[in-house]
Coordinates of C-alpha atoms in Angstrom, one line a residue:
Chain A
M1 CA -40.0 -24.0 -79.6
S2 CA -37.2 -25.2 -81.8
A3 CA -35.3 -22.0 -81.1
L4 CA -35.4 -22.2 -77.3
E5 CA -34.2 -25.9 -77.4
P6 CA -30.4 -25.3 -77.6
T7 CA -30.6 -22.9 -74.8
T8 CA -32.6 -24.9 -72.4
Q9 CA -31.1 -28.2 -73.0
P10 CA -27.7 -27.7 -71.5
A11 CA -29.2 -25.8 -68.5
A12 CA -31.3 -29.0 -67.9
A13 CA -28.2 -31.1 -68.4
V14 CA -26.4 -29.0 -65.7
R15 CA -29.3 -29.1 -63.1
P16 CA -29.4 -32.6 -62.3
G17 CA -25.7 -32.5 -61.3
R18 CA -26.7 -29.3 -59.2
A19 CA -29.5 -31.0 -57.7
W20 CA -27.1 -33.6 -56.1
R21 CA -24.8 -31.1 -54.5
P22 CA -26.8 -30.6 -51.2
F23 CA -27.0 -34.6 -50.9
A24 CA -23.3 -34.5 -51.3
L25 CA -23.1 -32.3 -48.4
T26 CA -25.2 -34.6 -46.4
L27 CA -23.2 -37.6 -47.4
P28 CA -20.9 -37.9 -44.3
A29 CA -24.0 -37.9 -42.1
L30 CA -25.8 -40.6 -44.5
V31 CA -22.6 -42.7 -44.3
L32 CA -22.5 -42.2 -40.5
L33 CA -26.2 -43.0 -40.3
A34 CA -25.8 -46.2 -42.4
A35 CA -22.9 -47.2 -40.4
V36 CA -24.3 -46.8 -36.9
I37 CA -28.1 -47.4 -37.5
G38 CA -28.6 -49.1 -40.8
Y39 CA -25.9 -51.8 -40.5
P40 CA -27.0 -52.9 -36.8
L41 CA -30.6 -52.7 -37.5
I42 CA -30.3 -54.8 -40.9
T43 CA -28.2 -57.4 -38.5
I44 CA -30.9 -57.4 -35.8
V45 CA -33.6 -58.1 -38.3
L46 CA -31.7 -60.8 -40.0
R47 CA -30.8 -62.4 -36.8
S48 CA -34.1 -62.2 -35.6
L49 CA -35.2 -64.3 -38.7
S50 CA -32.2 -66.6 -38.8
E51 CA -31.2 -67.7 -35.3
P52 CA -31.3 -70.5 -34.4
E53 CA -32.5 -71.3 -37.9
W54 CA -34.2 -69.5 -40.6
G55 CA -38.0 -68.8 -40.2
A56 CA -40.4 -66.7 -38.0
Q57 CA -39.8 -68.9 -35.0
N58 CA -38.7 -65.8 -32.9
Y59 CA -41.9 -63.9 -33.8
V60 CA -44.1 -66.8 -33.0
W61 CA -42.4 -67.2 -29.5
F62 CA -42.9 -63.4 -28.9
F63 CA -46.6 -63.4 -29.7
G64 CA -47.1 -66.8 -28.0
A65 CA -45.8 -65.8 -24.5
P66 CA -48.3 -63.7 -22.6
V67 CA -45.8 -62.0 -20.5
N68 CA -44.3 -60.2 -23.6
L69 CA -47.6 -58.8 -24.9
A70 CA -48.4 -57.6 -21.4
V71 CA -45.0 -56.0 -21.3
L72 CA -45.2 -54.6 -24.7
Q73 CA -48.5 -53.0 -23.9
R74 CA -47.1 -51.7 -20.6
T75 CA -44.4 -50.2 -22.5
F76 CA -46.7 -48.1 -24.7
T77 CA -48.9 -47.3 -21.8
I78 CA -46.1 -46.0 -19.6
S79 CA -44.7 -44.1 -22.5
A80 CA -48.1 -42.5 -23.4
W81 CA -48.1 -41.4 -19.5
V82 CA -44.7 -40.1 -19.5
T83 CA -45.5 -38.0 -22.7
L84 CA -48.7 -36.7 -20.9
V85 CA -46.8 -35.7 -18.0
C86 CA -44.0 -33.9 -20.1
V87 CA -46.6 -31.9 -22.1
V88 CA -48.4 -30.6 -19.1
C89 CA -45.4 -29.7 -17.3
A90 CA -43.2 -28.1 -20.1
Y91 CA -46.2 -26.2 -22.0
P92 CA -46.5 -23.4 -19.1
Y93 CA -42.6 -23.6 -18.5
A94 CA -41.8 -22.9 -22.3
Y95 CA -44.4 -20.3 -22.6
L96 CA -43.0 -18.3 -19.3
M97 CA -39.6 -18.7 -21.2
T98 CA -41.2 -16.6 -24.1
A99 CA -42.9 -14.2 -21.9
V100 CA -39.8 -13.0 -19.7
G101 CA -36.9 -10.9 -20.0
P102 CA -33.6 -12.3 -21.4
R103 CA -31.8 -12.5 -17.9
I104 CA -34.6 -14.8 -16.4
R105 CA -34.9 -16.7 -19.6
L106 CA -31.2 -17.6 -19.5
V107 CA -31.9 -18.7 -15.9
L108 CA -34.8 -20.8 -17.0
V109 CA -32.8 -22.2 -20.0
L110 CA -30.1 -23.3 -17.5
C111 CA -32.7 -24.8 -15.1
V112 CA -33.6 -27.0 -18.1
L113 CA -30.2 -27.7 -19.4
I114 CA -28.2 -28.4 -16.1
P115 CA -30.0 -31.8 -15.4
F116 CA -29.8 -32.6 -18.9
W117 CA -25.9 -32.6 -18.5
V118 CA -26.1 -34.8 -15.5
S119 CA -26.1 -38.5 -16.2
G120 CA -29.5 -39.8 -16.3
V121 CA -28.2 -42.8 -13.6
V122 CA -27.2 -40.2 -11.3
R123 CA -30.7 -38.5 -11.9
T124 CA -32.5 -41.6 -11.4
L125 CA -30.5 -42.5 -8.1
S126 CA -31.7 -39.0 -6.8
W127 CA -35.3 -40.1 -7.2
V128 CA -34.8 -43.2 -5.3
I129 CA -33.5 -41.1 -2.6
L130 CA -36.8 -38.8 -2.9
L131 CA -39.4 -41.6 -3.6
Q132 CA -38.3 -44.4 -1.2
D133 CA -40.6 -45.3 1.5
S134 CA -38.2 -43.8 4.1
G135 CA -37.3 -41.0 1.5
V136 CA -37.8 -37.3 1.3
I137 CA -41.3 -37.1 -0.1
N138 CA -42.7 -39.7 2.5
S139 CA -40.9 -38.3 5.5
L140 CA -42.6 -35.0 4.7
L141 CA -45.8 -36.6 4.3
R142 CA -45.6 -38.3 7.6
S143 CA -44.4 -35.3 9.5
A144 CA -47.5 -33.4 8.0
G145 CA -49.6 -36.2 9.6
F146 CA -50.4 -38.0 6.5
T147 CA -49.8 -41.8 5.8
G148 CA -46.8 -42.5 3.6
I149 CA -47.6 -43.5 0.2
R150 CA -45.7 -46.2 -1.9
L151 CA -43.9 -44.3 -4.7
I152 CA -40.9 -46.4 -5.5
R153 CA -41.3 -49.7 -7.3
T154 CA -44.7 -48.6 -8.8
Q155 CA -45.6 -47.3 -12.3
T156 CA -46.1 -43.7 -10.7
G157 CA -42.7 -43.8 -9.5
V158 CA -41.2 -44.7 -13.0
V159 CA -43.4 -42.3 -14.7
I160 CA -42.1 -39.5 -12.4
G161 CA -38.5 -40.2 -12.9
M162 CA -38.8 -40.9 -16.7
A163 CA -40.7 -37.5 -16.9
Q164 CA -38.1 -35.6 -15.4
V165 CA -35.2 -37.1 -17.3
L166 CA -37.1 -36.5 -20.6
L167 CA -38.6 -33.0 -19.7
P168 CA -35.8 -31.0 -21.8
F169 CA -36.8 -32.8 -25.1
M170 CA -40.4 -31.7 -24.5
I171 CA -39.4 -28.0 -23.5
L172 CA -36.9 -27.1 -26.0
P173 CA -39.0 -27.9 -29.2
L174 CA -42.0 -26.1 -27.6
Y175 CA -40.0 -23.1 -26.7
S176 CA -38.5 -23.0 -30.3
V177 CA -42.1 -23.0 -31.8
M178 CA -43.6 -20.7 -29.0
K179 CA -40.8 -17.9 -29.4
G180 CA -41.8 -17.6 -33.2
I181 CA -45.5 -17.1 -32.3
D182 CA -46.4 -13.5 -32.9
L183 CA -48.2 -12.3 -29.8
K184 CA -49.9 -9.5 -31.5
L185 CA -52.3 -12.0 -32.7
V186 CA -53.5 -12.9 -29.3
Q187 CA -53.8 -9.1 -28.7
A188 CA -55.9 -8.9 -31.7
A189 CA -58.2 -11.7 -30.7
R190 CA -58.6 -10.0 -27.5
S191 CA -59.1 -6.6 -28.9
L192 CA -62.0 -8.1 -31.0
G193 CA -63.8 -9.2 -27.8
A194 CA -62.4 -12.6 -27.0
R195 CA -62.0 -13.9 -23.5
P196 CA -58.4 -14.6 -22.4
S197 CA -59.3 -18.4 -22.5
R198 CA -60.9 -18.2 -26.0
A199 CA -58.1 -16.3 -27.3
F200 CA -55.7 -19.1 -25.9
F201 CA -57.5 -21.8 -27.2
T202 CA -58.3 -20.6 -30.7
V203 CA -55.2 -18.6 -31.5
Y204 CA -52.3 -19.6 -29.3
L205 CA -52.7 -23.1 -28.8
P206 CA -53.2 -24.0 -32.3
L207 CA -50.1 -22.2 -33.4
S208 CA -48.1 -23.9 -30.5
L209 CA -49.3 -27.4 -31.6
P210 CA -46.4 -28.3 -33.8
G211 CA -43.9 -28.0 -30.9
V212 CA -46.2 -29.9 -28.9
Y213 CA -46.2 -32.7 -31.5
A214 CA -42.5 -32.5 -32.1
G215 CA -41.7 -32.7 -28.4
A216 CA -44.2 -35.3 -27.7
I217 CA -42.8 -37.5 -30.7
I218 CA -39.3 -37.3 -29.3
V219 CA -40.2 -38.0 -25.8
F220 CA -42.6 -41.0 -26.6
I221 CA -39.9 -42.7 -28.7
L222 CA -37.2 -42.0 -26.3
A223 CA -39.5 -43.3 -23.5
L224 CA -40.2 -46.7 -25.3
G225 CA -36.4 -47.7 -25.1
F226 CA -35.9 -46.6 -21.6
Y227 CA -34.0 -49.1 -19.3
I228 CA -32.0 -47.6 -16.3
T229 CA -34.8 -45.6 -15.1
P230 CA -37.7 -48.3 -14.9
A231 CA -35.0 -50.7 -13.7
L232 CA -34.1 -48.7 -10.6
L233 CA -37.4 -47.1 -9.9
G234 CA -39.7 -49.8 -11.0
G235 CA -40.7 -53.2 -9.7
P236 CA -41.9 -56.2 -11.5
R237 CA -45.2 -54.5 -12.6
S238 CA -43.3 -51.8 -14.3
T239 CA -40.7 -53.8 -16.2
M240 CA -40.5 -52.5 -19.9
L241 CA -39.4 -54.3 -22.9
S242 CA -35.9 -53.3 -22.8
T243 CA -35.3 -55.3 -19.7
L244 CA -36.8 -58.2 -21.2
V245 CA -34.6 -57.9 -24.3
Q246 CA -31.7 -57.8 -22.1
T247 CA -32.4 -61.1 -20.3
Q248 CA -32.9 -62.7 -23.8
V249 CA -29.7 -61.4 -25.1
L250 CA -27.1 -61.1 -22.0
S251 CA -28.5 -64.0 -19.9
L252 CA -29.7 -66.5 -22.4
L253 CA -27.7 -65.5 -25.4
Q254 CA -31.1 -65.7 -27.5
W255 CA -29.9 -62.8 -30.0
G256 CA -32.7 -63.9 -32.4
R257 CA -35.4 -63.2 -29.6
G258 CA -33.9 -60.2 -28.5
G259 CA -33.8 -58.8 -32.0
A260 CA -37.4 -60.1 -32.8
M261 CA -38.5 -58.0 -29.5
G262 CA -36.8 -55.0 -31.1
V263 CA -38.1 -55.4 -34.4
V264 CA -41.8 -55.9 -32.8
L265 CA -41.2 -52.4 -30.7
L266 CA -39.9 -50.6 -33.7
V267 CA -42.7 -51.7 -36.2
T268 CA -45.3 -50.9 -33.6
T269 CA -43.8 -47.5 -33.0
F270 CA -43.9 -46.8 -36.8
L271 CA -47.7 -47.9 -37.1
L272 CA -48.6 -45.7 -34.2
L273 CA -46.6 -42.7 -35.9
A274 CA -48.2 -43.4 -39.0
L275 CA -51.8 -43.5 -37.5
A276 CA -50.9 -40.2 -35.8
A277 CA -49.3 -38.5 -38.6
P278 CA -52.5 -37.6 -40.7
V279 CA -54.1 -36.2 -37.4
M280 CA -51.1 -33.9 -36.8
R281 CA -50.7 -32.8 -40.3
S282 CA -54.4 -31.8 -40.6
R283 CA -54.3 -29.9 -37.5
H284 CA -51.0 -28.2 -38.6
R285 CA -52.8 -27.1 -41.7
E286 CA -55.8 -25.8 -39.9
A287 CA -53.3 -23.8 -37.8
G288 CA -52.0 -22.6 -40.8
R289 CA -55.1 -21.5 -42.3
R290 CA -56.1 -19.6 -38.9
Chain B
M1 CA 20.4 -107.5 -32.3
L2 CA 20.0 -108.5 -28.8
K3 CA 22.5 -105.8 -27.8
S4 CA 20.7 -103.0 -29.7
K5 CA 17.2 -104.2 -28.4
F6 CA 18.7 -103.7 -25.2
A7 CA 20.1 -100.5 -26.1
G8 CA 16.5 -99.5 -27.3
L9 CA 14.9 -100.6 -24.0
G10 CA 17.6 -98.7 -22.1
A11 CA 16.8 -95.6 -24.2
V12 CA 13.1 -96.0 -23.5
L13 CA 13.6 -96.3 -20.0
A14 CA 16.1 -93.4 -19.9
L15 CA 13.4 -91.2 -21.7
G16 CA 10.8 -92.4 -19.3
V17 CA 12.8 -91.2 -16.3
L18 CA 13.7 -88.2 -18.0
T19 CA 9.9 -87.3 -18.7
T20 CA 9.0 -88.0 -15.3
A21 CA 11.5 -85.8 -14.1
A22 CA 10.5 -83.0 -16.4
F23 CA 6.8 -83.5 -15.2
A24 CA 7.8 -83.4 -11.6
Q25 CA 9.8 -80.2 -12.3
D26 CA 6.9 -78.6 -14.4
K27 CA 4.0 -79.8 -11.8
P28 CA 2.6 -76.5 -11.0
V29 CA 2.4 -75.1 -7.5
A30 CA -0.7 -72.9 -6.7
G31 CA 0.9 -69.4 -6.6
E32 CA 4.2 -69.8 -8.1
V33 CA 5.5 -68.6 -11.4
K34 CA 8.9 -68.4 -13.0
D35 CA 11.0 -65.4 -13.1
G36 CA 10.7 -63.5 -16.4
S37 CA 8.7 -66.5 -18.0
L38 CA 5.9 -64.2 -19.5
K39 CA 8.1 -61.4 -20.4
G40 CA 6.8 -59.2 -23.4
K41 CA 3.5 -61.0 -23.3
T42 CA 0.0 -59.4 -22.6
L43 CA -2.8 -60.8 -20.7
T44 CA -6.4 -59.2 -20.6
F45 CA -8.1 -60.1 -17.4
V46 CA -12.1 -59.5 -17.2
S47 CA -14.1 -59.1 -14.1
Y48 CA -16.8 -57.2 -12.5
G49 CA -15.1 -53.9 -11.7
G50 CA -15.1 -52.0 -8.3
I51 CA -13.4 -53.0 -5.3
Y52 CA -13.7 -56.6 -6.4
Q53 CA -11.7 -56.3 -9.4
D54 CA -9.2 -54.0 -7.7
G55 CA -8.8 -56.7 -5.0
Q56 CA -8.0 -59.4 -7.9
A57 CA -5.3 -57.2 -9.5
A58 CA -3.8 -56.5 -6.1
A59 CA -3.9 -60.3 -5.8
L60 CA -2.1 -60.7 -9.3
K61 CA 0.4 -58.1 -8.5
E62 CA 3.3 -60.5 -7.5
F63 CA 2.6 -62.5 -10.5
V64 CA 2.8 -59.7 -12.8
D65 CA 5.9 -58.5 -11.1
K66 CA 7.8 -62.1 -11.2
S67 CA 6.5 -63.0 -14.7
G68 CA 6.9 -59.9 -16.6
V69 CA 3.7 -60.1 -18.0
K70 CA 1.7 -56.8 -19.0
L71 CA -1.7 -57.5 -17.3
L72 CA -4.6 -55.3 -18.9
N73 CA -7.8 -55.1 -16.8
D74 CA -11.1 -55.0 -18.7
G75 CA -14.9 -55.3 -17.9
P76 CA -17.7 -56.0 -17.0
T77 CA -17.9 -59.7 -17.8
E78 CA -20.9 -60.1 -20.3
I79 CA -21.3 -63.6 -21.9
A80 CA -23.0 -62.0 -24.7
K81 CA -19.7 -60.1 -25.5
L82 CA -17.5 -63.0 -25.0
Q83 CA -19.6 -65.0 -27.4
A84 CA -19.3 -62.2 -30.1
Q85 CA -15.6 -62.5 -29.7
V86 CA -15.6 -66.5 -29.9
E87 CA -17.8 -66.2 -32.9
S88 CA -15.8 -63.7 -34.8
G89 CA -12.6 -65.5 -33.6
N90 CA -11.0 -62.5 -32.1
V91 CA -10.7 -63.4 -28.5
T92 CA -9.1 -60.4 -26.6
W93 CA -10.3 -61.7 -23.3
D94 CA -7.6 -64.3 -21.8
V95 CA -9.1 -64.9 -18.4
V96 CA -12.5 -64.2 -17.4
D97 CA -14.3 -63.9 -13.9
T98 CA -17.9 -65.3 -14.5
A99 CA -21.1 -65.8 -12.3
D100 CA -21.8 -69.4 -10.9
L101 CA -23.4 -71.1 -13.8
P102 CA -21.9 -69.8 -17.2
P103 CA -18.8 -72.0 -17.5
Y104 CA -21.1 -75.0 -16.9
V105 CA -23.7 -73.8 -19.2
Y106 CA -21.3 -73.1 -22.1
C107 CA -18.5 -75.6 -21.2
G108 CA -16.5 -76.4 -24.4
K109 CA -18.4 -73.9 -26.5
L110 CA -17.3 -70.3 -25.0
F111 CA -14.9 -71.8 -22.3
Q112 CA -12.0 -74.1 -22.5
K113 CA -12.2 -77.5 -20.8
L114 CA -9.4 -77.1 -18.3
D115 CA -6.2 -79.2 -18.5
L116 CA -5.7 -79.8 -14.6
S117 CA -2.0 -80.8 -15.1
K118 CA -1.3 -77.3 -15.8
L119 CA -3.1 -76.1 -12.5
D120 CA -2.4 -76.7 -8.6
V121 CA -6.0 -77.3 -7.4
S122 CA -5.0 -79.2 -4.7
K123 CA -5.7 -76.4 -2.0
I124 CA -9.1 -75.5 -3.6
P125 CA -12.3 -76.4 -1.2
E126 CA -13.7 -79.7 -2.2
G127 CA -16.2 -79.9 -5.1
Q128 CA -15.7 -76.6 -6.7
V129 CA -13.6 -77.5 -9.5
G130 CA -15.7 -77.7 -12.8
E131 CA -14.7 -79.1 -16.0
C132 CA -14.2 -75.5 -17.5
S133 CA -13.8 -73.4 -14.3
V134 CA -11.8 -73.1 -11.0
P135 CA -13.6 -71.0 -8.3
A136 CA -12.4 -67.2 -8.2
M137 CA -13.6 -66.7 -4.6
N138 CA -16.5 -67.9 -2.4
Y139 CA -19.5 -66.0 -0.9
G140 CA -22.9 -66.6 0.5
V141 CA -26.5 -65.6 -0.1
V142 CA -27.7 -65.3 3.4
L143 CA -31.0 -64.5 5.1
M144 CA -30.8 -61.1 6.8
Y145 CA -33.8 -60.0 9.2
N146 CA -34.5 -56.8 11.0
K147 CA -33.6 -57.5 14.4
E148 CA -36.3 -54.7 16.0
K149 CA -39.0 -56.2 13.9
Y150 CA -38.8 -59.8 14.9
K151 CA -37.2 -59.4 18.4
D152 CA -37.5 -62.5 20.4
N153 CA -38.9 -64.8 17.7
P154 CA -36.4 -64.3 14.6
P155 CA -36.7 -66.3 11.5
K156 CA -34.1 -69.2 11.6
S157 CA -34.4 -70.6 8.0
W158 CA -35.7 -69.9 4.6
A159 CA -38.8 -71.9 5.5
D160 CA -39.5 -68.9 7.6
F161 CA -38.6 -66.4 5.1
F162 CA -41.3 -68.2 2.8
D163 CA -43.9 -68.1 5.5
I164 CA -45.7 -64.6 5.5
E165 CA -48.3 -65.6 8.1
K166 CA -46.1 -66.6 10.9
F167 CA -43.4 -64.1 10.0
P168 CA -45.2 -61.0 8.3
G169 CA -43.3 -58.2 6.6
V170 CA -42.0 -57.0 3.5
R171 CA -39.3 -59.4 2.0
G172 CA -36.4 -58.6 -0.4
L173 CA -35.3 -60.9 -2.9
D174 CA -32.3 -60.7 -5.5
G175 CA -34.0 -59.4 -8.8
S176 CA -30.3 -58.7 -10.4
G177 CA -30.4 -61.0 -13.0
D178 CA -30.2 -64.8 -13.3
P179 CA -32.4 -66.7 -11.0
T180 CA -30.6 -68.3 -7.8
G181 CA -31.0 -72.0 -8.0
G182 CA -30.4 -72.6 -4.4
L183 CA -33.3 -70.2 -3.4
L184 CA -35.5 -71.8 -5.6
E185 CA -34.7 -75.2 -4.3
Q186 CA -35.6 -73.6 -0.8
A187 CA -38.9 -72.3 -1.9
F188 CA -39.6 -75.7 -3.5
K189 CA -38.7 -77.1 0.0
A190 CA -41.1 -74.8 1.5
A191 CA -43.7 -76.0 -0.4
G192 CA -43.3 -79.6 0.6
G193 CA -41.2 -80.8 -1.9
D194 CA -37.8 -82.5 -1.9
P195 CA -35.1 -80.4 -3.6
K196 CA -33.2 -83.5 -4.4
A197 CA -35.8 -84.9 -6.6
M198 CA -36.6 -81.5 -8.2
T199 CA -38.0 -82.0 -11.7
A200 CA -38.5 -79.3 -14.5
G201 CA -42.0 -79.1 -14.0
D202 CA -41.3 -78.4 -10.1
I203 CA -39.5 -74.8 -11.1
D204 CA -43.3 -73.4 -11.4
K205 CA -44.0 -74.6 -8.0
A206 CA -40.8 -73.0 -6.7
I207 CA -41.6 -69.6 -8.3
D208 CA -45.3 -69.9 -7.1
V209 CA -43.9 -69.9 -3.5
I210 CA -42.1 -66.6 -4.2
R211 CA -45.0 -65.1 -6.0
K212 CA -47.1 -65.8 -3.1
L213 CA -44.8 -63.3 -0.8
G214 CA -47.0 -60.6 -2.6
P215 CA -47.0 -57.5 -4.1
D216 CA -45.0 -55.7 -1.7
T217 CA -42.2 -57.9 -2.3
I218 CA -38.9 -55.9 -3.6
Y219 CA -36.7 -57.4 -6.0
W220 CA -33.4 -55.4 -5.7
K221 CA -31.5 -54.6 -8.6
T222 CA -28.1 -54.2 -7.4
G223 CA -26.0 -55.1 -4.5
A224 CA -25.8 -51.7 -3.4
E225 CA -29.7 -51.6 -3.4
S226 CA -29.8 -54.6 -1.1
Q227 CA -27.5 -52.6 1.2
Q228 CA -29.4 -49.5 1.2
L229 CA -32.8 -51.5 2.0
A230 CA -31.2 -53.0 5.0
E231 CA -29.6 -49.6 6.3
S232 CA -33.0 -47.8 5.7
G233 CA -34.8 -50.7 7.2
E234 CA -37.4 -50.8 4.1
A235 CA -37.4 -54.6 4.1
D236 CA -37.9 -56.7 7.1
M237 CA -36.1 -59.9 5.6
L238 CA -33.6 -59.8 2.9
M239 CA -31.8 -62.2 0.8
M240 CA -28.3 -60.7 0.5
W241 CA -24.9 -61.4 -0.5
T242 CA -22.5 -61.9 2.4
G243 CA -20.2 -59.0 1.3
R244 CA -23.2 -56.4 1.1
A245 CA -24.7 -57.9 4.5
M246 CA -21.5 -57.4 6.1
T247 CA -21.1 -53.7 4.9
A248 CA -24.6 -52.8 5.8
V249 CA -24.1 -54.2 9.4
K250 CA -21.0 -52.3 9.6
N251 CA -22.7 -49.2 8.6
G252 CA -25.4 -49.7 11.5
A253 CA -28.1 -51.8 9.9
K254 CA -30.0 -53.5 12.6
Y255 CA -30.1 -56.6 10.9
A256 CA -28.8 -60.2 11.8
P257 CA -27.9 -63.3 9.9
A258 CA -29.8 -66.5 10.0
W259 CA -26.8 -68.9 8.8
Q260 CA -28.8 -72.1 8.5
D261 CA -29.0 -73.3 4.9
W262 CA -27.1 -70.2 3.6
L263 CA -26.6 -70.6 -0.2
V264 CA -23.2 -71.4 -1.3
V265 CA -22.2 -69.3 -4.4
M266 CA -19.0 -68.3 -6.2
D267 CA -17.7 -66.5 -8.9
Q268 CA -15.6 -68.8 -11.5
M269 CA -12.3 -68.2 -13.2
T270 CA -12.4 -69.3 -16.9
I271 CA -10.2 -69.4 -19.8
P272 CA -12.3 -68.8 -23.2
V273 CA -12.0 -70.7 -26.5
G274 CA -9.6 -69.3 -28.9
V275 CA -7.5 -67.0 -26.6
K276 CA -4.1 -66.7 -28.2
D277 CA -1.8 -67.7 -25.4
T278 CA -3.4 -70.4 -23.4
D279 CA -0.3 -71.4 -21.3
A280 CA 0.2 -67.8 -20.2
A281 CA -3.7 -67.8 -19.2
Y282 CA -3.0 -70.9 -17.3
A283 CA -0.2 -69.3 -15.6
L284 CA -2.2 -66.5 -14.3
L285 CA -4.9 -68.9 -13.1
N286 CA -2.3 -70.9 -11.1
A287 CA -0.9 -67.8 -9.7
Y288 CA -4.4 -66.6 -8.6
L289 CA -5.3 -69.8 -6.4
G290 CA -2.0 -69.3 -4.3
K291 CA -2.4 -68.8 -0.7
Q292 CA -0.9 -65.4 -0.6
S293 CA -2.8 -64.2 -3.7
Q294 CA -6.1 -65.4 -2.0
E295 CA -5.1 -63.6 1.4
I296 CA -4.6 -60.5 -0.3
L297 CA -8.0 -60.8 -2.2
A298 CA -9.9 -61.5 0.9
Q299 CA -8.3 -58.7 2.7
Q300 CA -9.2 -56.4 0.1
T301 CA -12.5 -57.4 -0.7
S302 CA -13.8 -59.5 2.3
Y303 CA -14.7 -62.2 0.1
T304 CA -13.9 -65.7 1.2
P305 CA -10.7 -67.1 -0.3
I306 CA -10.6 -70.4 -2.2
N307 CA -7.4 -71.7 -1.2
N308 CA -7.8 -73.8 2.1
D309 CA -4.4 -72.5 3.6
A310 CA -5.2 -68.8 3.3
Q311 CA -5.4 -67.1 6.5
P312 CA -6.2 -63.6 5.8
K313 CA -6.0 -61.0 8.4
V314 CA -9.4 -59.2 8.7
D315 CA -11.1 -57.5 11.4
A316 CA -14.1 -59.1 13.4
S317 CA -16.8 -57.6 11.2
V318 CA -15.5 -59.0 8.2
A319 CA -14.5 -62.3 9.8
A320 CA -18.2 -62.6 10.9
F321 CA -19.2 -63.0 7.5
L322 CA -16.5 -65.2 5.9
T323 CA -18.1 -68.5 4.9
N324 CA -14.9 -70.9 5.2
T325 CA -14.9 -71.6 8.8
P326 CA -16.1 -75.4 9.6
E327 CA -19.3 -74.2 11.3
R328 CA -20.3 -72.1 8.3
Q329 CA -19.4 -74.8 5.8
K330 CA -21.6 -77.2 8.0
Q331 CA -24.6 -74.8 7.6
G332 CA -24.2 -74.2 3.9
Y333 CA -26.4 -75.4 1.3
K334 CA -25.1 -76.1 -2.1
Q335 CA -27.5 -76.0 -5.0
N336 CA -27.8 -78.9 -7.5
I337 CA -25.7 -77.3 -10.4
K338 CA -26.2 -80.2 -12.8
F339 CA -30.1 -79.6 -12.5
W340 CA -29.8 -75.8 -13.1
V341 CA -27.4 -76.0 -15.9
E342 CA -29.8 -78.7 -17.7
N343 CA -32.8 -76.1 -17.0
F344 CA -31.2 -72.8 -17.3
P345 CA -33.4 -71.6 -20.1
L346 CA -36.6 -72.9 -18.7
A347 CA -35.7 -71.6 -15.2
Q348 CA -34.4 -68.3 -16.9
E349 CA -37.6 -67.7 -18.6
K350 CA -39.8 -68.5 -15.7
W351 CA -37.9 -66.2 -13.5
S352 CA -38.0 -63.4 -16.1
A353 CA -41.8 -63.6 -16.3
L354 CA -42.0 -63.2 -12.4
M355 CA -39.7 -60.3 -12.9
A356 CA -41.8 -58.7 -15.2
G357 CA -44.8 -59.0 -13.0
N358 CA -46.5 -62.1 -14.6

């Protein structure tokens, strides 16, 4: 033991220094994050507790007004619907991307990315043209002999518009996971006598779940903060929390209340993710075992 | 002693005459600015962008050319941004165009109390000069109705707008931001109240009248959307800004205005607290109020000028929606600014609850 000590000690002395190197490389990113996320976030929390005076008044106000709670709940409901629609639409699409040849795949990737490069406002306005009462969808319905349906200024309209804007955030993580799945595993299941549906549900689906989770979390969180799409496609019954924050801050100069709303949204999101995390992790492990 | 006393008196008198003369000379005339008086200085003018701010820039072009000032345009106006500037003591917005109420709500806090000896306000329509603001232009909120829907029995007033039994159909209201005080007063009147005697508790009653218009009611978010609602015929009655109403009709919307009690609204010109060169800001305001500037503004934007002498050359479709004719002035309805300033947060809270579907 004592003979070994001289050799191990210098190594041990060097190691902590080396261990810091990767951190040193991430320093620029960390500084940027601290500046553009950390600092504003701390300011928001502080202002929510200090304006107009120190105390929890802004939070008392938030939870005391039924409209705030209704809108908070609605924000989560709409985001959940958007996430569900995105999963359902993106899953087959991402699978198709792994199943086709490189040239068609390129076309499919471009189909995802081109709308991604177009501003969200422009895409939302295109949805106005499609969804409005005298718009494309309703005109087609009417000319086919159906009665028109109200899409614009409804929650359905908002979910459709938001899902389209957010779809790339679902497709891309799904695709990156799916392309790593060895399709021979599915073939093996089939050769062992599994029906196609069983091969899919017991082999392919569990392996692709990490992609679903990753995409769903990104879509859900982005959806929570949406402002322009619900404002343009929605009506009063699809107002989301961001609109209320805007009223408090920009019209009433109530930075404290606006901050409290932001903090409530953030904390609620964290809580939900914390609840969902164990489920995701266990599934992930199960998938690994299989 | 006596002699020197007289001499002193003479000096005082002479000084008095001199200062009066100086005052007479410096008394501002709307639209005028001294040549080269602001050479080397920079002013930042903030407004809402689009053709409106382009028109304002055109209206200020002569002022810029004559005074030698460098004029920067910024925007859009956001009171929260201005508040941040004032609080941090670094005000970069010198003259700010705002909506109707903010200069009253934040007078002395965010906006300077105006020294009217530095402005010529003699040509501004009566009752429009505030403690912290002069008007930037006038427009109206007018009731527009679908001519094909209502044919021989068109709505004539806001009372008809709020009467869904006699006048069935989809309504469209301004949901772009702050509540419109005048509309709430008209709603309160439709519920049998007297707007002149409105109290804070009556705001609920007024909002209930609007809520009763039903779930199909459209709250448009932008002026463009209101115009589109008229052009596609999706709403049967619309509360619209006159500029948008004019454009919609020009584009073929089969809508007509009901002018009775159209709501008088305006943009305001203000000088924020803490600007670096107050006198330069006053010079800009004073030039803006001039006859010629206002004519250019009206011609470019179709908004109503706020100089009584202005005679803008506009075509008939624009003239039909100008609000400064004697007839329109008689029909116009002015909101109780004092009441809405006092109850601004309360009205805003109730209104945003309505806007959030509650």
